[in-house]
Structures are given as structure tokens and as C-alpha cells.
Tab-separated table of C-alpha atoms in Angstrom:
chain	number	residue	atom	x	y	z
A	1	MET	CA	113.353	87.436	75.759
A	2	ILE	CA	115.931	90.219	76.172
A	3	GLY	CA	115.470	91.150	72.363
A	4	LEU	CA	111.720	91.451	72.816
A	5	VAL	CA	111.848	93.522	75.956
A	6	ARG	CA	114.409	95.903	74.036
A	7	LEU	CA	112.087	96.044	70.985
A	8	LEU	CA	109.353	97.027	73.197
A	9	GLY	CA	111.560	99.703	74.825
A	10	LEU	CA	111.663	101.529	71.475
A	11	LEU	CA	107.695	101.879	71.304
A	12	PRO	CA	105.744	104.750	72.960
A	13	LEU	CA	103.739	103.720	76.171
A	14	GLY	CA	100.280	103.896	74.484
A	15	LEU	CA	101.525	101.283	71.641
A	16	THR	CA	103.226	99.167	74.349
A	17	GLN	CA	99.984	98.889	76.414
A	18	ARG	CA	97.999	98.029	73.419
A	19	ILE	CA	100.253	95.194	72.898
A	20	GLY	CA	99.835	94.176	76.493
A	21	ARG	CA	96.208	94.338	76.232
A	22	GLY	CA	96.429	92.009	73.173
A	23	LEU	CA	98.344	89.568	75.122
A	24	GLY	CA	95.928	89.771	78.023
A	25	TRP	CA	93.054	88.926	75.724
A	26	LEU	CA	94.860	85.778	74.583
A	27	LEU	CA	95.188	84.820	78.306
A	28	TRP	CA	91.521	85.298	78.739
A	29	LEU	CA	90.353	83.550	75.643
A	30	ARG	CA	92.164	80.316	76.558
A	31	ARG	CA	92.228	78.114	79.395
A	32	THR	CA	95.735	79.269	80.374
A	33	ARG	CA	97.214	78.902	83.675
A	34	SER	CA	97.208	82.673	84.355
A	35	ARG	CA	93.272	82.697	83.744
A	36	GLU	CA	92.629	79.709	85.919
A	37	VAL	CA	94.739	80.886	88.874
A	38	ALA	CA	93.151	84.289	88.778
A	39	ARG	CA	89.656	82.676	88.694
A	40	VAL	CA	90.486	80.412	91.711
A	41	ASN	CA	91.836	83.403	93.793
A	42	LEU	CA	88.909	85.739	92.928
A	43	ALA	CA	86.558	83.120	93.874
A	44	LEU	CA	88.262	82.617	97.276
A	45	THR	CA	88.453	86.218	98.034
A	46	ALA	CA	85.203	87.668	96.634
A	47	PRO	CA	82.681	84.679	97.044
A	48	ASP	CA	79.914	86.879	97.530
A	49	MET	CA	80.501	88.831	94.293
A	50	ASP	CA	78.160	87.937	91.315
A	51	THR	CA	79.616	85.570	88.886
A	52	ALA	CA	79.386	87.860	85.796
A	53	GLU	CA	81.006	90.652	87.830
A	54	ARG	CA	83.651	88.344	89.049
A	55	ASP	CA	84.289	87.182	85.309
A	56	GLN	CA	84.625	90.954	84.201
A	57	LEU	CA	87.136	91.614	86.947
A	58	LEU	CA	89.067	88.562	85.816
A	59	LYS	CA	89.108	89.806	82.395
A	60	LYS	CA	90.362	93.211	83.243
A	61	THR	CA	92.959	91.531	85.551
A	62	LEU	CA	94.216	89.606	82.601
A	63	LEU	CA	94.301	92.884	80.474
A	64	HIS	CA	96.450	94.336	83.199
A	65	ASN	CA	98.513	91.591	83.504
A	66	GLY	CA	99.359	91.628	79.861
A	67	MET	CA	100.190	95.355	80.050
A	68	THR	CA	102.437	94.805	83.029
A	69	GLY	CA	104.469	92.247	80.936
A	70	ALA	CA	104.728	94.510	77.790
A	71	GLU	CA	105.664	97.541	79.950
A	72	MET	CA	108.815	95.783	80.921
A	73	GLY	CA	110.433	97.164	77.677
A	74	VAL	CA	109.350	100.811	78.775
A	75	PHE	CA	111.077	100.449	82.116
A	76	TRP	CA	114.054	98.461	81.430
A	77	GLY	CA	114.704	99.875	77.945
A	78	LYS	CA	114.293	103.713	78.424
A	79	ASN	CA	116.410	105.972	80.394
A	80	THR	CA	115.518	106.999	83.962
A	81	ILE	CA	114.552	110.539	82.938
A	82	ASP	CA	112.167	109.118	80.337
A	83	VAL	CA	110.600	106.806	82.823
A	84	LEU	CA	110.052	109.288	85.596
A	85	SER	CA	108.526	111.500	83.070
A	86	LEU	CA	105.543	108.900	83.031
A	87	ILE	CA	104.556	109.738	86.440
A	88	ARG	CA	101.610	112.160	86.523
A	89	ARG	CA	101.035	112.631	90.380
A	90	VAL	CA	102.412	111.498	93.724
A	91	HIS	CA	100.021	111.023	96.310
A	92	ASN	CA	101.018	111.445	99.996
A	93	ALA	CA	104.414	112.255	99.035
A	94	LYS	CA	104.872	113.981	102.519
A	95	LEU	CA	104.700	110.453	104.231
A	96	LEU	CA	107.792	109.564	102.290
A	97	ASP	CA	109.540	112.942	102.815
A	98	ASP	CA	108.951	112.836	106.692
A	99	ALA	CA	110.166	109.351	106.603
A	100	LEU	CA	113.383	110.184	104.786
A	101	ALA	CA	114.039	113.094	106.936
A	102	ASP	CA	114.091	110.824	110.090
A	103	SER	CA	117.134	109.072	111.478
A	104	GLN	CA	115.504	105.616	111.509
A	105	GLY	CA	115.163	103.199	108.793
A	106	VAL	CA	112.221	103.095	106.271
A	107	LEU	CA	110.877	99.749	105.208
A	108	ILE	CA	108.970	100.115	101.961
A	109	LEU	CA	106.323	97.409	101.583
A	110	ALA	CA	105.444	97.212	97.836
A	111	PRO	CA	102.428	94.773	96.951
A	112	HIS	CA	102.221	93.464	93.456
A	113	ILE	CA	99.842	95.838	91.910
A	114	GLY	CA	99.952	98.218	88.891
A	115	ASN	CA	103.716	98.437	87.836
A	116	TRP	CA	106.382	98.159	90.519
A	117	GLU	CA	109.017	98.783	88.109
A	118	GLN	CA	107.829	102.397	87.921
A	119	LEU	CA	107.999	102.469	91.774
A	120	ASN	CA	111.228	101.075	91.789
A	121	THR	CA	112.583	103.849	89.687
A	122	TYR	CA	110.819	106.698	91.398
A	123	LEU	CA	112.093	105.510	94.825
A	124	SER	CA	115.692	104.890	93.109
A	125	ASN	CA	115.586	108.576	92.183
A	126	ARG	CA	114.500	109.926	95.675
A	127	CYS	CA	116.810	107.719	98.044
A	128	GLN	CA	119.448	104.975	98.108
A	129	ILE	CA	117.350	101.873	98.448
A	130	THR	CA	118.019	98.209	98.804
A	131	ILE	CA	115.566	95.776	97.453
A	132	MET	CA	115.064	92.318	98.074
A	133	PHE	CA	114.224	90.060	94.658
A	134	LYS	CA	113.691	86.607	93.560
A	135	PRO	CA	116.202	85.721	91.107
A	136	ALA	CA	115.145	84.797	87.538
A	137	LYS	CA	115.565	80.875	86.556
A	138	ASN	CA	117.627	81.848	83.524
A	139	PRO	CA	121.018	83.000	84.476
A	140	LEU	CA	121.626	85.225	81.565
A	141	PHE	CA	118.183	86.949	81.860
A	142	ASP	CA	118.597	87.139	85.430
A	143	SER	CA	122.164	89.179	85.054
A	144	TRP	CA	120.483	91.305	82.519
A	145	MET	CA	117.382	92.094	84.714
A	146	ARG	CA	119.351	92.921	87.612
A	147	GLN	CA	121.707	95.311	85.581
A	148	ARG	CA	118.693	97.390	84.207
A	149	ARG	CA	117.313	97.532	87.702
A	150	GLN	CA	120.393	98.483	89.246
A	151	ASN	CA	120.827	101.167	86.605
A	152	THR	CA	118.280	103.352	88.333
A	153	GLY	CA	120.473	103.579	91.349
A	154	ALA	CA	118.727	100.624	93.587
A	155	THR	CA	120.901	98.147	95.352
A	156	LEU	CA	119.472	94.473	94.797
A	157	VAL	CA	119.807	91.514	97.127
A	158	PRO	CA	118.620	87.932	96.472
A	159	THR	CA	116.169	86.090	98.532
A	160	THR	CA	118.977	84.348	100.618
A	161	ALA	CA	120.374	84.548	104.109
A	162	GLY	CA	122.787	87.138	102.771
A	163	GLY	CA	120.069	89.178	101.442
A	164	VAL	CA	118.132	88.973	104.619
A	165	ARG	CA	121.361	90.272	106.434
A	166	ALA	CA	121.587	93.111	103.983
A	167	LEU	CA	118.026	94.392	104.574
A	168	PHE	CA	118.907	94.278	108.291
A	169	LYS	CA	121.969	96.252	107.911
A	170	THR	CA	120.506	98.583	105.673
A	171	LEU	CA	117.485	99.321	108.158
A	172	GLN	CA	119.957	99.552	111.156
A	173	GLN	CA	121.960	102.087	109.386
A	174	GLY	CA	118.872	104.289	108.850
A	175	SER	CA	118.411	103.762	105.290
A	176	VAL	CA	115.668	102.540	102.989
A	177	ALA	CA	114.833	98.775	102.314
A	178	GLY	CA	112.045	97.522	100.019
A	179	PHE	CA	110.218	94.278	100.466
A	180	LEU	CA	107.330	92.425	98.493
A	181	PRO	CA	104.750	91.557	101.370
A	182	ASP	CA	102.505	89.522	99.207
A	183	GLN	CA	104.894	86.679	97.983
A	184	GLU	CA	104.342	83.351	99.568
A	185	PRO	CA	107.258	82.539	101.804
A	186	GLU	CA	108.694	79.135	102.907
A	187	ARG	CA	106.556	77.470	105.855
A	188	ARG	CA	109.312	77.971	108.286
A	189	SER	CA	109.492	81.644	107.294
A	190	GLY	CA	105.820	82.536	107.669
A	191	VAL	CA	102.574	82.278	109.575
A	192	ILE	CA	99.149	81.611	108.462
A	193	VAL	CA	96.871	84.434	108.962
A	194	PRO	CA	93.898	85.906	106.946
A	195	PHE	CA	94.268	87.618	103.761
A	196	MET	CA	90.935	88.720	102.292
A	197	GLY	CA	89.123	86.013	104.557
A	198	VAL	CA	91.503	83.209	103.272
A	199	PRO	CA	94.110	81.433	105.536
A	200	THR	CA	97.248	82.621	103.888
A	201	LEU	CA	100.718	81.725	104.610
A	202	THR	CA	102.389	85.408	105.145
A	203	PRO	CA	106.059	86.344	105.400
A	204	ARG	CA	107.189	87.000	108.932
A	205	MET	CA	110.087	88.968	107.695
A	206	PRO	CA	108.613	92.559	107.700
A	207	HIS	CA	107.583	91.758	111.389
A	208	GLU	CA	111.161	90.947	112.277
A	209	LEU	CA	112.894	93.687	110.321
A	210	LEU	CA	110.540	96.239	112.140
A	211	GLN	CA	110.991	94.720	115.476
A	212	ARG	CA	114.795	94.464	115.438
A	213	THR	CA	115.501	97.655	113.848
A	214	GLY	CA	112.826	100.112	114.817
A	215	ALA	CA	112.539	101.118	111.303
A	216	ARG	CA	109.092	102.782	110.048
A	217	ALA	CA	106.939	101.011	107.291
A	218	LEU	CA	105.301	102.440	104.395
A	219	MET	CA	102.813	101.030	101.672
A	220	ALA	CA	103.964	102.028	98.323
A	221	PHE	CA	102.636	101.311	94.870
A	222	ALA	CA	102.270	102.842	91.211
A	223	LEU	CA	98.980	102.607	89.566
A	224	ARG	CA	98.358	102.635	85.746
A	225	ARG	CA	96.279	105.647	84.527
A	226	PRO	CA	93.693	104.904	81.798
A	227	ASP	CA	94.286	105.746	78.303
A	228	ALA	CA	97.968	105.435	78.422
A	229	GLU	CA	98.317	108.670	80.533
A	230	GLY	CA	101.026	107.176	82.624
A	231	PHE	CA	101.191	106.297	86.154
A	232	ASP	CA	100.401	107.733	89.682
A	233	VAL	CA	102.761	106.758	92.698
A	234	HIS	CA	100.967	106.226	96.062
A	235	PHE	CA	102.328	106.052	99.592
A	236	LEU	CA	100.080	104.868	102.480
A	237	GLU	CA	100.422	104.380	106.439
A	238	PRO	CA	100.122	100.810	107.294
A	239	ASP	CA	97.828	99.381	109.717
A	240	ALA	CA	99.346	100.286	113.085
A	241	ASP	CA	99.381	96.964	114.470
A	242	ILE	CA	101.976	95.952	111.944
A	243	TYR	CA	104.459	97.288	114.685
A	244	SER	CA	103.053	94.730	117.196
A	245	LYS	CA	105.473	92.555	118.954
A	246	ASP	CA	103.100	89.542	118.264
A	247	ALA	CA	104.124	87.962	115.041
A	248	ASP	CA	100.458	86.735	114.194
A	249	VAL	CA	98.906	90.252	115.184
A	250	ALA	CA	101.625	92.143	112.962
A	251	CYS	CA	101.215	89.837	109.883
A	252	THR	CA	97.507	90.132	110.052
A	253	ALA	CA	97.883	93.792	110.045
A	254	LEU	CA	100.280	93.593	107.095
A	255	ASN	CA	97.795	91.667	105.113
A	256	ARG	CA	95.067	94.274	106.063
A	257	SER	CA	97.414	96.923	104.710
A	258	VAL	CA	97.820	95.148	101.398
A	259	GLU	CA	94.109	94.743	101.220
A	260	GLN	CA	93.708	98.540	101.520
A	261	VAL	CA	96.026	98.812	98.470
A	262	VAL	CA	94.243	96.151	96.404
A	263	ALA	CA	90.826	97.935	97.098
A	264	MET	CA	92.084	100.963	95.345
A	265	ALA	CA	92.390	99.268	92.071
A	266	PRO	CA	91.582	95.524	92.277
A	267	GLU	CA	91.881	94.932	88.539
A	268	GLN	CA	95.495	95.962	88.660
A	269	TYR	CA	96.501	93.471	91.196
A	270	GLN	CA	98.448	90.136	90.299
A	271	TRP	CA	95.753	87.901	90.965
A	272	THR	CA	97.552	85.510	88.654
A	273	TYR	CA	99.965	84.524	91.405
A	274	LYS	CA	99.200	81.350	93.500
A	275	ARG	CA	99.060	83.164	96.730
A	276	PHE	CA	97.129	80.526	98.590
A	277	LYS	CA	99.053	77.390	97.431
A	278	ARG	CA	100.142	76.414	101.000
A	279	GLN	CA	96.978	76.053	103.199
A	280	PRO	CA	96.776	74.586	106.729
A	281	ASP	CA	97.943	71.241	107.587
A	282	GLY	CA	95.393	68.811	105.925
A	283	THR	CA	93.849	71.382	103.332
A	284	PRO	CA	94.476	70.754	99.759
A	285	SER	CA	95.903	73.391	97.551
A	286	PRO	CA	92.855	75.322	96.082
A	287	TYR	CA	94.499	75.267	92.634
A	288	LYS	CA	95.181	71.496	92.657
A	289	ALA	CA	91.552	70.997	93.737
A	290	ALA	CA	90.408	73.380	90.683
A	291	GLY	CA	92.517	71.430	88.144
A	292	VAL	CA	94.609	74.539	87.215
A	293	PRO	CA	97.040	73.715	84.318
């Protein structure tokens, strides 16, 4: 896997994305886990969408999913200057500038859309950032992946108690922390609130980080431009209720903020992730019900 990523890193972005689109076509043509998970997710979140339109979105999703995988070589195999040169425009950069100029901490909330590795490189070039990540199952690949990501200047902490303490400390010191707000937590670490009209186990950690540190939150993401033109980085203010003292209200606002991001490029969102696996008590997993492989 490491050798393949390195090989892809030798190729120009256009060729890498064409390879990724080919991988996406394979995911679309066969009854793969990725295709069926995305099919279930889109049926749940867009029940009123015409079936043909939904299938078209599903196909585009898998093509972008393939490109995201193939682009790993670009972001982990090239130097920082080359990666930054792929950014064509930064939207609402003043939001980040103002947040960094303030003495309070900044919590960057980065949904799984476009290519978050491009976003990581941009942010690491702008500021010292501590990012929570889920370690890979293979220790060798995990070590290599962590090294490549930290080469950009980011500090990575795992999804453990120690990692959580590191995020709190970072924000309390007035620095920048990054968190992926659309990953499903353990039941004890989340609340079930709506996401795109579906009851969804949502991480409570952003709420706790903001309440206990007084940090400011920003939504951030990097979207893929057409025809291998590169990427645009975006910053958005989250829903104001994200600062509510009530965890349910704050987590609902977090999900509304992610919805706003997804609406900008739904085909680039990671619909292939089992976001709705843990439903309220007594409700079966929609993936099991659909016989997802």
C-alpha cells in the first residue's frame, strides 16, 4: 500500500484523478460495500429525490471517492510547496485570519468532503494545529501515514483519552485544534439528534470542547475543482447554536453546519461511510436491513 501511494505521488494530479475515477467506476459497476452503503445513506437522507437522480448522485459519489483514494499519493508523496500550489482560491479566509488573531482557541471542524488532506496541509502552513485522528489498523501503515501528515507541521493525537486531553490543552492555550465532526462516536460519547432528517449518533466532544475552553468554531473543507484544476479551500461560520450549553441543541447545530457544507458539493461527500449504523434503541441498523456486504 505504501509503495502504491508513493508511485501515485510521482504522477501529475490529472492522471492521478483519472486513475481514481477508474477505481470509482469499478465501485459503481459491482455490488461493492462502498456502493451499497452510499445507496442506503442517500435513500435515508434524500427520500424525495427521483430514483434516477439519486443513482446519478451515487455514481458521482463513487467517482469522487475513488479520486480521494488515489490523491493520497499526491498529498503524502509530494512536498508541501507542491501540494499548496494546487490550491486555486481560499474562500472566506478572513474568518480564519480573525480567529487566529484572537487570543481564544480555534476549533476547526472539518467534515469528510472533498479532500481533507489538502485542508490539513493548508492549515498546517497557516498555524500550529493539533488534529485528532483514528489510527490505521496496520501498525506499519499507521506509522508511515502519521509521519507523512506530521511532515506538514501538524501534531496528530489519537482518538484516546490522552488525545482528548491534548485537544483540551491546545484550546485552553489559545491554539488551534482540528476535529472531524461527522464520524460516529461510541454511544457513551454522543447524543442522537437529527442529521439530514435521520436520527444520528453525533459526537458530543465539540460541544464539550467549546463549553470548557471558550474556543471559537469554524467549519473548514477543501473542494475538488473540475478538470484537475486543483482545489478550493473554504471557511464558514457554524450555526450559532453550536455554542449552546445544552448538548442536544449544540449537537443539532453541529449537524446543521455539516449539512450546509454538504449542500455545496454533495457528490464530494463521503456517503460511503456507515454514518447511521447505531440507531435509537430497538431500531435495527439500516445497513443490515439492506443486506450491505
